[in-house]
Tab-separated table of C-alpha atoms and ligand atoms in Angstrom:
chain	number	residue	atom	x	y	z
A	33	MET	CA	144.126	-79.569	153.038
A	34	ASP	CA	147.324	-77.556	153.123
A	35	PHE	CA	148.686	-76.044	149.932
A	36	ASP	CA	151.658	-74.424	151.657
A	37	PRO	CA	155.040	-76.120	151.594
A	38	THR	CA	156.838	-76.562	154.908
A	39	PRO	CA	159.568	-73.958	155.573
A	40	GLU	CA	162.129	-76.732	154.853
A	41	GLN	CA	160.508	-77.539	151.495
A	42	GLN	CA	160.399	-73.847	150.597
A	43	LEU	CA	164.086	-73.463	151.480
A	44	LEU	CA	164.917	-76.602	149.473
A	45	ARG	CA	163.041	-75.194	146.456
A	46	GLU	CA	164.854	-71.850	146.667
A	47	SER	CA	168.298	-73.387	147.188
A	48	ILE	CA	168.064	-75.921	144.372
A	49	ALA	CA	166.645	-73.246	142.057
A	50	ALA	CA	169.665	-71.053	142.844
A	51	LEU	CA	172.048	-73.935	142.101
A	52	GLY	CA	170.254	-74.694	138.822
A	53	ARG	CA	170.441	-71.030	137.768
A	54	ARG	CA	174.204	-70.998	138.359
A	55	TYR	CA	174.541	-73.684	135.660
A	56	GLY	CA	171.560	-72.778	133.456
A	57	HIS	CA	170.267	-73.969	130.106
A	58	GLU	CA	173.310	-72.839	128.115
A	59	TYR	CA	175.510	-75.158	130.179
A	60	TYR	CA	173.006	-77.990	129.649
A	61	VAL	CA	172.867	-77.473	125.880
A	62	ARG	CA	176.640	-77.113	125.563
A	63	LYS	CA	177.213	-80.391	127.398
A	64	SER	CA	174.557	-82.122	125.316
A	65	LYS	CA	175.928	-80.913	122.011
A	66	THR	CA	179.526	-81.804	122.819
A	67	GLY	CA	178.498	-85.291	123.918
A	68	GLU	CA	179.454	-84.641	127.532
A	69	HIS	CA	177.477	-85.206	130.701
A	70	THR	CA	176.397	-82.652	133.290
A	71	ASP	CA	178.891	-84.122	135.761
A	72	GLU	CA	179.700	-80.859	137.550
A	73	LEU	CA	176.039	-80.112	138.269
A	74	TRP	CA	175.348	-83.699	139.328
A	75	ALA	CA	178.391	-83.751	141.640
A	76	GLU	CA	177.514	-80.422	143.254
A	77	ALA	CA	173.836	-81.318	143.674
A	78	GLY	CA	174.948	-84.618	145.211
A	79	LYS	CA	177.459	-83.043	147.562
A	80	LEU	CA	174.875	-80.536	148.783
A	81	GLY	CA	172.497	-83.409	149.551
A	82	TYR	CA	169.852	-82.589	146.925
A	83	LEU	CA	170.099	-85.897	145.037
A	84	GLY	CA	169.798	-87.771	148.323
A	85	VAL	CA	166.868	-85.823	149.791
A	86	SER	CA	164.675	-88.926	149.780
A	87	VAL	CA	167.318	-91.346	151.085
A	88	PRO	CA	166.779	-92.301	154.768
A	89	ALA	CA	168.764	-90.088	157.161
A	90	GLU	CA	170.457	-93.081	158.848
A	91	TYR	CA	172.328	-93.684	155.566
A	92	GLY	CA	173.385	-90.064	155.167
A	93	GLY	CA	170.369	-88.913	153.144
A	94	GLY	CA	167.958	-86.067	153.724
A	95	GLY	CA	165.276	-88.312	155.209
A	96	GLY	CA	162.585	-86.719	153.049
A	97	GLY	CA	160.269	-88.303	150.541
A	98	ILE	CA	159.350	-88.215	146.878
A	99	THR	CA	157.794	-84.794	147.543
A	100	GLU	CA	161.289	-83.430	148.168
A	101	LEU	CA	162.844	-85.317	145.247
A	102	ALA	CA	160.118	-83.949	142.958
A	103	ILE	CA	160.960	-80.422	144.151
A	104	VAL	CA	164.634	-80.968	143.284
A	105	THR	CA	163.774	-82.402	139.854
A	106	GLU	CA	161.294	-79.631	139.036
A	107	GLU	CA	163.523	-76.747	140.093
A	108	LEU	CA	166.555	-77.998	138.145
A	109	ALA	CA	164.345	-78.336	135.050
A	110	ALA	CA	162.840	-74.899	135.708
A	111	ALA	CA	166.416	-73.562	135.587
A	112	GLY	CA	166.875	-75.183	132.172
A	113	CYS	CA	168.570	-78.371	133.411
A	114	PRO	CA	166.165	-81.306	133.188
A	115	LEU	CA	168.283	-84.149	134.602
A	116	LEU	CA	166.882	-87.428	133.292
A	117	LEU	CA	169.050	-89.573	135.542
A	118	ILE	CA	167.256	-88.288	138.660
A	119	LEU	CA	164.234	-90.274	137.434
A	120	VAL	CA	166.154	-93.528	137.393
A	121	SER	CA	168.943	-93.352	139.988
A	122	PRO	CA	167.498	-91.604	143.067
A	123	ALA	CA	163.823	-92.050	142.151
A	124	ILE	CA	163.704	-95.710	141.086
A	125	ALA	CA	166.883	-97.440	142.190
A	126	ALA	CA	167.470	-95.733	145.561
A	127	THR	CA	163.800	-96.072	146.495
A	128	ILE	CA	163.718	-99.786	145.662
A	129	VAL	CA	166.927	-100.443	147.592
A	130	ALA	CA	165.690	-98.425	150.594
A	131	ARG	CA	162.304	-100.152	150.658
A	132	HIS	CA	163.168	-103.678	149.503
A	133	GLY	CA	166.938	-104.129	149.729
A	134	THR	CA	168.601	-106.384	152.299
A	135	ALA	CA	170.337	-104.791	155.301
A	136	ASP	CA	173.652	-105.337	153.500
A	137	GLN	CA	172.436	-103.760	150.255
A	138	ARG	CA	171.083	-100.753	152.152
A	139	ALA	CA	174.318	-100.292	154.100
A	140	THR	CA	176.479	-100.659	150.986
A	141	LEU	CA	174.472	-98.694	148.452
A	142	LEU	CA	172.420	-96.003	150.173
A	143	PRO	CA	175.328	-93.768	151.293
A	144	GLY	CA	176.378	-93.491	147.625
A	145	PHE	CA	172.826	-92.606	146.585
A	146	ALA	CA	172.736	-90.073	149.438
A	147	ASP	CA	175.650	-88.035	148.091
A	148	GLY	CA	175.096	-88.803	144.399
A	149	THR	CA	178.404	-90.647	143.986
A	150	LEU	CA	176.535	-93.853	143.116
A	151	LYS	CA	174.504	-93.796	139.902
A	152	VAL	CA	172.283	-96.707	138.944
A	153	CYS	CA	170.232	-96.875	135.748
A	154	PHE	CA	167.133	-98.948	135.151
A	155	ALA	CA	166.281	-101.457	132.423
A	156	ILE	CA	162.809	-102.771	131.805
A	157	THR	CA	162.018	-101.945	128.133
A	158	GLU	CA	162.741	-104.627	125.538
A	159	PRO	CA	162.641	-104.553	121.749
A	160	ASP	CA	159.648	-106.939	121.659
A	161	ALA	CA	158.019	-105.930	124.916
A	162	GLY	CA	157.767	-102.155	125.225
A	163	SER	CA	154.400	-101.305	126.734
A	164	ASN	CA	153.641	-104.983	127.245
A	165	PHE	CA	155.487	-105.821	130.405
A	166	HIS	CA	154.085	-109.393	130.347
A	167	ARG	CA	156.159	-110.223	127.279
A	168	LEU	CA	159.536	-109.545	128.878
A	169	SER	CA	161.929	-112.194	127.603
A	170	THR	CA	165.003	-111.341	129.690
A	171	VAL	CA	165.301	-114.392	131.924
A	172	VAL	CA	167.247	-115.448	134.947
A	173	ARG	CA	168.119	-118.979	135.966
A	174	ARG	CA	169.555	-120.125	139.256
A	175	ASP	CA	173.152	-121.262	139.062
A	176	GLY	CA	174.655	-122.681	142.255
A	177	ASP	CA	174.482	-119.892	144.836
A	178	GLY	CA	173.955	-117.245	142.185
A	179	TYR	CA	172.139	-116.483	138.967
A	180	VAL	CA	172.695	-116.251	135.211
A	181	LEU	CA	170.942	-113.477	133.303
A	182	SER	CA	170.259	-113.311	129.547
A	183	GLY	CA	168.286	-110.951	127.363
A	184	ARG	CA	168.175	-107.628	125.562
A	185	LYS	CA	166.972	-104.215	126.682
A	186	VAL	CA	166.438	-101.051	124.680
A	187	TYR	CA	166.386	-97.267	125.271
A	188	ILE	CA	168.207	-97.651	128.572
A	189	SER	CA	169.263	-94.186	129.739
A	190	GLY	CA	172.687	-93.467	131.176
A	191	VAL	CA	174.303	-96.947	131.101
A	192	ASP	CA	177.658	-95.311	130.284
A	193	GLN	CA	177.474	-93.159	133.445
A	194	CYS	CA	176.290	-95.734	135.944
A	195	ARG	CA	178.069	-98.290	138.096
A	196	TYR	CA	175.055	-100.635	138.082
A	197	VAL	CA	171.963	-101.212	136.007
A	198	LEU	CA	168.867	-102.443	137.816
A	199	VAL	CA	167.491	-105.051	135.405
A	200	VAL	CA	163.926	-106.369	135.394
A	201	ALA	CA	164.016	-110.035	134.398
A	202	ARG	CA	161.736	-113.029	134.693
A	203	MET	CA	162.457	-116.022	136.838
A	204	ALA	CA	160.614	-119.293	137.468
A	205	SER	CA	158.721	-118.907	140.765
A	206	SER	CA	157.864	-121.679	143.255
A	207	THR	CA	154.538	-122.166	141.432
A	208	GLY	CA	156.371	-122.660	138.133
A	209	THR	CA	155.157	-119.392	136.565
A	210	LEU	CA	157.606	-116.733	135.414
A	211	ALA	CA	157.569	-113.768	137.798
A	212	PRO	CA	159.462	-110.464	137.614
A	213	ALA	CA	162.650	-110.193	139.650
A	214	LEU	CA	165.127	-107.314	139.983
A	215	PHE	CA	168.886	-107.639	139.703
A	216	LEU	CA	171.648	-105.119	140.297
A	217	VAL	CA	174.117	-105.798	137.495
A	218	PRO	CA	177.532	-104.057	137.422
A	219	THR	CA	177.812	-102.246	134.084
A	220	ASP	CA	181.286	-103.778	133.639
A	221	ALA	CA	180.093	-107.350	134.281
A	222	PRO	CA	181.418	-109.931	131.789
A	223	GLY	CA	178.668	-110.645	129.259
A	224	LEU	CA	177.117	-107.150	129.541
A	225	THR	CA	177.656	-104.941	126.500
A	226	TYR	CA	175.869	-101.852	125.249
A	227	SER	CA	175.681	-99.621	122.216
A	228	LYS	CA	174.456	-96.061	121.935
A	229	ILE	CA	171.199	-95.331	120.117
A	230	GLU	CA	171.245	-92.093	118.115
A	231	MET	CA	168.317	-89.977	119.375
A	232	GLU	CA	166.830	-86.637	118.275
A	233	LEU	CA	166.983	-85.148	121.753
A	234	VAL	CA	169.128	-82.336	123.115
A	235	SER	CA	170.183	-84.176	126.262
A	236	PRO	CA	173.429	-84.904	128.070
A	237	ASP	CA	172.074	-88.380	128.889
A	238	ASN	CA	172.072	-91.023	126.159
A	239	GLN	CA	169.988	-94.113	125.480
A	240	PHE	CA	171.507	-97.551	124.867
A	241	LEU	CA	170.789	-101.017	123.610
A	242	LEU	CA	171.849	-103.413	126.350
A	243	PHE	CA	172.916	-106.987	125.676
A	244	LEU	CA	173.003	-109.453	128.563
A	245	ASP	CA	174.699	-112.599	127.432
A	246	ASP	CA	174.847	-115.222	130.207
A	247	VAL	CA	175.806	-112.621	132.821
A	248	ARG	CA	176.768	-114.411	136.044
A	249	LEU	CA	175.597	-112.746	139.231
A	250	PRO	CA	176.165	-113.457	142.931
A	251	ALA	CA	173.172	-114.172	145.183
A	252	ASP	CA	173.240	-110.649	146.607
A	253	ALA	CA	172.579	-109.117	143.168
A	254	LEU	CA	168.893	-109.943	143.682
A	255	VAL	CA	166.914	-106.986	145.072
A	256	GLY	CA	163.518	-107.563	146.665
A	257	GLY	CA	163.574	-111.352	146.869
A	258	GLU	CA	162.736	-114.066	144.358
A	259	GLU	CA	158.993	-113.955	144.958
A	260	SER	CA	158.393	-110.262	145.580
A	261	GLY	CA	159.815	-108.580	142.512
A	262	LEU	CA	156.496	-107.014	141.557
A	263	PRO	CA	155.880	-104.926	144.717
A	264	ALA	CA	159.549	-103.902	144.673
A	265	LEU	CA	159.240	-102.834	141.034
A	266	PHE	CA	156.104	-100.775	141.667
A	267	SER	CA	157.643	-99.058	144.668
A	268	GLY	CA	160.123	-97.597	142.146
A	269	LEU	CA	157.872	-96.979	139.147
A	270	ASN	CA	155.564	-94.540	140.940
A	271	PRO	CA	158.468	-92.301	142.070
A	272	GLU	CA	159.739	-92.437	138.476
A	273	ARG	CA	156.368	-91.251	137.160
A	274	ILE	CA	156.129	-88.503	139.781
A	275	THR	CA	159.643	-87.184	139.119
A	276	ALA	CA	159.110	-87.484	135.343
A	277	ALA	CA	156.021	-85.321	135.830
A	278	ALA	CA	158.043	-82.877	137.939
A	279	MET	CA	160.716	-82.656	135.240
A	280	GLY	CA	158.019	-81.890	132.648
A	281	ALA	CA	156.446	-79.208	134.855
A	282	GLY	CA	159.824	-77.589	135.484
A	283	THR	CA	160.691	-77.615	131.789
A	284	ALA	CA	157.318	-76.052	131.015
A	285	ARG	CA	157.897	-73.312	133.588
A	286	TYR	CA	161.299	-72.579	132.071
A	287	ALA	CA	159.788	-72.257	128.563
A	288	LEU	CA	156.894	-70.068	129.729
A	289	GLU	CA	159.229	-67.834	131.700
A	290	ARG	CA	161.473	-67.347	128.650
A	291	ALA	CA	158.455	-66.621	126.460
A	292	SER	CA	156.820	-64.218	128.915
A	293	ARG	CA	160.005	-62.230	129.282
A	294	TYR	CA	160.288	-62.051	125.506
A	295	THR	CA	156.692	-61.016	124.791
A	296	THR	CA	156.780	-58.124	127.252
A	297	THR	CA	159.806	-56.612	125.502
A	298	ARG	CA	159.483	-57.593	121.839
A	299	SER	CA	157.577	-54.935	119.917
A	300	VAL	CA	156.655	-55.140	116.215
A	301	TRP	CA	153.466	-52.993	116.077
A	302	GLY	CA	154.587	-50.211	118.387
A	303	ARG	CA	153.687	-52.126	121.577
A	304	PRO	CA	154.842	-55.382	123.190
A	305	ILE	CA	153.540	-58.456	121.370
A	306	GLY	CA	152.236	-59.707	124.736
A	307	SER	CA	149.514	-57.041	124.477
A	308	HIS	CA	147.990	-59.049	121.621
A	309	GLN	CA	145.635	-61.623	123.099
A	310	GLY	CA	146.558	-63.985	120.278
A	311	VAL	CA	149.999	-64.147	121.878
A	312	ALA	CA	149.100	-63.811	125.586
A	313	HIS	CA	146.120	-66.173	125.787
A	314	PRO	CA	147.915	-69.319	124.562
A	315	LEU	CA	150.662	-68.614	127.121
A	316	ALA	CA	148.063	-68.103	129.865
A	317	HIS	CA	146.279	-71.295	128.811
A	318	ALA	CA	149.535	-73.254	128.974
A	319	ALA	CA	150.345	-71.727	132.387
A	320	ILE	CA	146.990	-72.990	133.715
A	321	GLN	CA	147.647	-76.524	132.409
A	322	VAL	CA	151.100	-76.514	134.020
A	323	GLU	CA	149.731	-75.378	137.379
A	324	LEU	CA	147.044	-78.094	137.282
A	325	ALA	CA	149.739	-80.685	136.593
A	326	ARG	CA	151.805	-79.345	139.519
A	327	LEU	CA	148.828	-79.803	141.845
A	328	MET	CA	148.501	-83.425	140.727
A	329	ILE	CA	152.245	-83.975	141.190
A	330	ALA	CA	152.021	-82.655	144.771
A	331	LYS	CA	149.034	-84.924	145.448
A	332	ALA	CA	150.723	-88.008	143.978
A	333	ALA	CA	153.928	-87.370	145.934
A	334	ALA	CA	152.002	-86.767	149.187
A	335	LEU	CA	150.041	-90.026	148.742
A	336	TYR	CA	153.209	-91.966	147.954
A	337	ASP	CA	155.042	-90.532	150.956
A	338	ALA	CA	152.061	-91.398	153.170
A	339	GLY	CA	152.361	-95.037	152.067
A	340	ARG	CA	148.967	-94.965	150.313
A	341	ASP	CA	150.356	-96.916	147.367
A	342	VAL	CA	147.136	-97.756	145.483
A	343	GLU	CA	145.880	-94.154	145.442
A	344	ALA	CA	149.442	-92.984	144.729
A	345	GLY	CA	149.545	-95.234	141.646
A	346	VAL	CA	146.439	-93.602	140.167
A	347	ALA	CA	147.632	-90.095	141.060
A	348	ALA	CA	151.169	-90.707	139.735
A	349	ASN	CA	149.780	-91.842	136.383
A	350	MET	CA	147.451	-88.855	136.200
A	351	ALA	CA	150.240	-86.452	137.178
A	352	LYS	CA	152.558	-87.916	134.552
A	353	TYR	CA	149.854	-87.662	131.885
A	354	ALA	CA	148.863	-84.099	132.804
A	355	SER	CA	152.436	-82.901	133.018
A	356	ALA	CA	153.552	-84.410	129.699
A	357	GLU	CA	150.600	-82.815	127.908
A	358	ALA	CA	151.139	-79.462	129.654
A	359	ALA	CA	154.881	-79.456	128.983
A	360	THR	CA	154.465	-80.252	125.290
A	361	LEU	CA	151.872	-77.490	124.997
A	362	ALA	CA	153.977	-74.998	126.957
A	363	VAL	CA	157.146	-75.523	124.927
A	364	ASP	CA	155.268	-75.417	121.610
A	365	THR	CA	153.397	-72.266	122.671
A	366	ALA	CA	156.615	-70.625	123.866
A	367	ILE	CA	158.301	-71.335	120.532
A	368	GLN	CA	155.356	-69.761	118.687
A	369	ALA	CA	155.497	-66.658	120.883
A	370	LEU	CA	159.186	-66.170	120.091
A	371	GLY	CA	158.627	-66.383	116.344
A	372	GLY	CA	161.821	-67.187	114.433
A	373	ASN	CA	163.850	-66.776	117.617
A	374	GLY	CA	161.831	-69.661	119.028
A	375	MET	CA	163.667	-72.040	116.717
A	376	SER	CA	167.145	-70.673	117.442
A	377	THR	CA	169.591	-72.346	119.772
A	378	GLU	CA	170.411	-68.972	121.344
A	379	TYR	CA	166.946	-68.396	122.793
A	380	GLY	CA	166.957	-71.871	124.355
A	381	VAL	CA	163.374	-73.001	123.870
A	382	ALA	CA	163.393	-75.304	120.819
A	383	THR	CA	166.191	-77.223	122.548
A	384	LEU	CA	163.499	-78.514	124.930
A	385	LEU	CA	161.236	-79.927	122.229
A	386	GLY	CA	162.645	-83.464	122.065
A	387	GLY	CA	162.628	-83.877	125.832
A	388	VAL	CA	159.028	-82.822	126.385
A	389	ARG	CA	157.861	-84.824	123.374
A	390	ALA	CA	159.596	-87.925	124.755
A	391	GLY	CA	157.718	-87.270	127.995
A	392	ARG	CA	154.494	-88.325	126.277
A	393	ILE	CA	156.084	-91.721	125.490
A	394	ALA	CA	158.365	-92.474	128.430
A	395	PRO	CA	158.540	-93.749	131.090
A	396	VAL	CA	154.971	-94.829	130.408
A	397	SER	CA	153.066	-93.693	127.335
A	398	ARG	CA	149.955	-91.544	127.435
A	399	GLU	CA	147.947	-94.375	125.859
A	400	MET	CA	148.936	-96.858	128.568
A	401	ILE	CA	147.958	-94.295	131.209
A	402	LEU	CA	144.587	-93.832	129.502
A	403	ASN	CA	144.179	-97.642	129.456
A	404	PHE	CA	144.967	-97.738	133.184
A	405	VAL	CA	142.594	-94.900	134.101
A	406	ALA	CA	139.796	-96.296	131.916
A	407	GLN	CA	140.095	-99.662	133.645
A	408	HIS	CA	140.929	-98.772	137.245
A	409	VAL	CA	139.137	-95.452	137.687
A	410	LEU	CA	136.211	-95.772	135.290
A	411	GLY	CA	135.665	-99.534	135.590
A	412	GLN	CA	135.963	-100.234	131.881
A	413	PRO	CA	136.904	-103.723	130.657
A	414	LYS	CA	140.638	-104.312	130.333
A	415	SER	CA	141.536	-103.322	126.776
A	416	TYR	CA	145.044	-104.729	126.459
B	144	FAD	C1	164.226	-90.658	125.990
B	144	FAD	C2	163.830	-92.031	126.432
B	144	FAD	C3	164.429	-92.583	127.565
B	144	FAD	C4	164.079	-93.876	127.981
B	144	FAD	N1	164.734	-94.407	129.065
B	144	FAD	C5	164.437	-95.685	129.460
B	144	FAD	C6	165.168	-96.297	130.528
B	144	FAD	O1	166.065	-95.691	131.138
B	144	FAD	N2	164.855	-97.582	130.872
B	144	FAD	C7	163.881	-98.290	130.227
B	144	FAD	O2	163.641	-99.438	130.588
B	144	FAD	N3	163.173	-97.726	129.190
B	144	FAD	C8	163.437	-96.461	128.782
B	144	FAD	N4	162.742	-95.878	127.736
B	144	FAD	C9	161.741	-96.670	127.023
B	144	FAD	C10	160.301	-96.228	127.302
B	144	FAD	O3	159.919	-96.554	128.606
B	144	FAD	C11	159.420	-96.895	126.228
B	144	FAD	O4	159.779	-96.307	124.976
B	144	FAD	C12	157.944	-96.733	126.492
B	144	FAD	O5	157.558	-97.462	127.627
B	144	FAD	C13	157.086	-97.219	125.290
B	144	FAD	O6	157.476	-98.504	124.866
B	144	FAD	P1	157.835	-98.738	123.319
B	144	FAD	O7	158.783	-97.689	122.890
B	144	FAD	O8	158.251	-100.157	123.147
B	144	FAD	O9	156.484	-98.504	122.538
B	144	FAD	P2	155.400	-99.602	122.105
B	144	FAD	O10	155.000	-100.435	123.263
B	144	FAD	O11	155.871	-100.282	120.884
B	144	FAD	O12	154.179	-98.653	121.727
B	144	FAD	C14	154.166	-97.847	120.557
B	144	FAD	C15	152.921	-96.967	120.591
B	144	FAD	O13	151.748	-97.774	120.670
B	144	FAD	C16	150.999	-97.431	121.809
B	144	FAD	N5	150.430	-98.640	122.406
B	144	FAD	C17	151.068	-99.827	122.676
B	144	FAD	N6	150.216	-100.677	123.260
B	144	FAD	C18	149.015	-100.053	123.357
B	144	FAD	C19	147.731	-100.408	123.853
B	144	FAD	N7	147.486	-101.604	124.408
B	144	FAD	N8	146.736	-99.492	123.808
B	144	FAD	C20	146.955	-98.270	123.277
B	144	FAD	N9	148.140	-97.865	122.778
B	144	FAD	C21	149.155	-98.748	122.813
B	144	FAD	C22	151.992	-96.800	122.773
B	144	FAD	O14	151.329	-95.927	123.682
B	144	FAD	C23	152.907	-96.040	121.812
B	144	FAD	O15	152.337	-94.810	121.479
B	144	FAD	C24	163.077	-94.599	127.293
B	144	FAD	C25	162.472	-94.026	126.163
B	144	FAD	C26	162.833	-92.767	125.732
B	144	FAD	C27	162.169	-92.193	124.525
């Protein structure tokens, strides 16, 4: 067992951290509050190859794995810039295209993922089928050489910034049952419309309701084949969970770093407030939870990159659960340690609250992870 990163991973961590620090949390909050996107940071991270670290080298990517993408996601968040679209574009969409796309799709799409110029969002959640994936009612029917797609999706992040949305729909299989299938839909396709959902999050990336009204698609919009949508889907969901966990861990580190700096200098009883155990112990407790989550993230990413998909699925769920809990605790504890300043925009900690809280719900809720672990790790009867 080796807990040391490779020299390349260490260099990647240091370089992306330096880039993140150049932008920082103030930039992130300013963009969020003015309704803009973090385009400059995304473009620079893409140009430097960080967003494409896990894209195969033959398509211009870094040739690394989800371990490297998790490092990028964590370090940007640790610099105060948790970039939600990393979880959907490079983590889900690029991975699915690289693993399950046709030769044409790989040649056309992967170079854009490699340098970040191509952004693809992901749509699975529906108004009547959130946690219950089996109730998806977005359907696809064959139409000549192509397909027609109809349905509604909700809470889809970043539709306004992306050239395509990767839509999970259901299609009649050869056995007559409805099976999941994945389609790359241009966001300007006739019949596709979207409207912004007002959210209580400080984030430069917005969520949308997506309407798909008889959207006509060519045959090559299908990713992963008509009968193998499920394995393709899961090859993207585990990277999403791992990078979501990495974003939570990075955000937690940012909050704890802000708080620790504050408590060593703030003095209201003649000595730094960090000398009171009532202040220091909750921060230390949160730091331990964050480090445990980081270990699980590293394990999940290593298993995924080794192709051990079943074990990676369990570890990715556990990492996501542990990280969301740790991040919520860390941000809440940091706010408490800063007192009134903890709730100010200037000190940049309360601005993280919505994001870490959402991390307990999305991309998969803590309850659904507990259901999964109870059933698949502890052998309990299926409860849902
Ligand atoms: C900021 C944000 C960004 C998002 N981005 C995307 C995106 O880009 N693409 C996308 O497709 N989706 C996205 N989502 C949606 C997200 O994945 C869903 O909100 C999440 O999966 C939960 O589904 P739901 O909201 O329908 O909750 P529901 O399924 O209605 O569940 C509500 C509550 O009940 C609990 N619950 C439900 N069933 C069970 C059960 N059997 N046992 C125990 N508890 C249960 C849930 O855990 C949850 O706490 C995003 C959500 C947020 C908040």
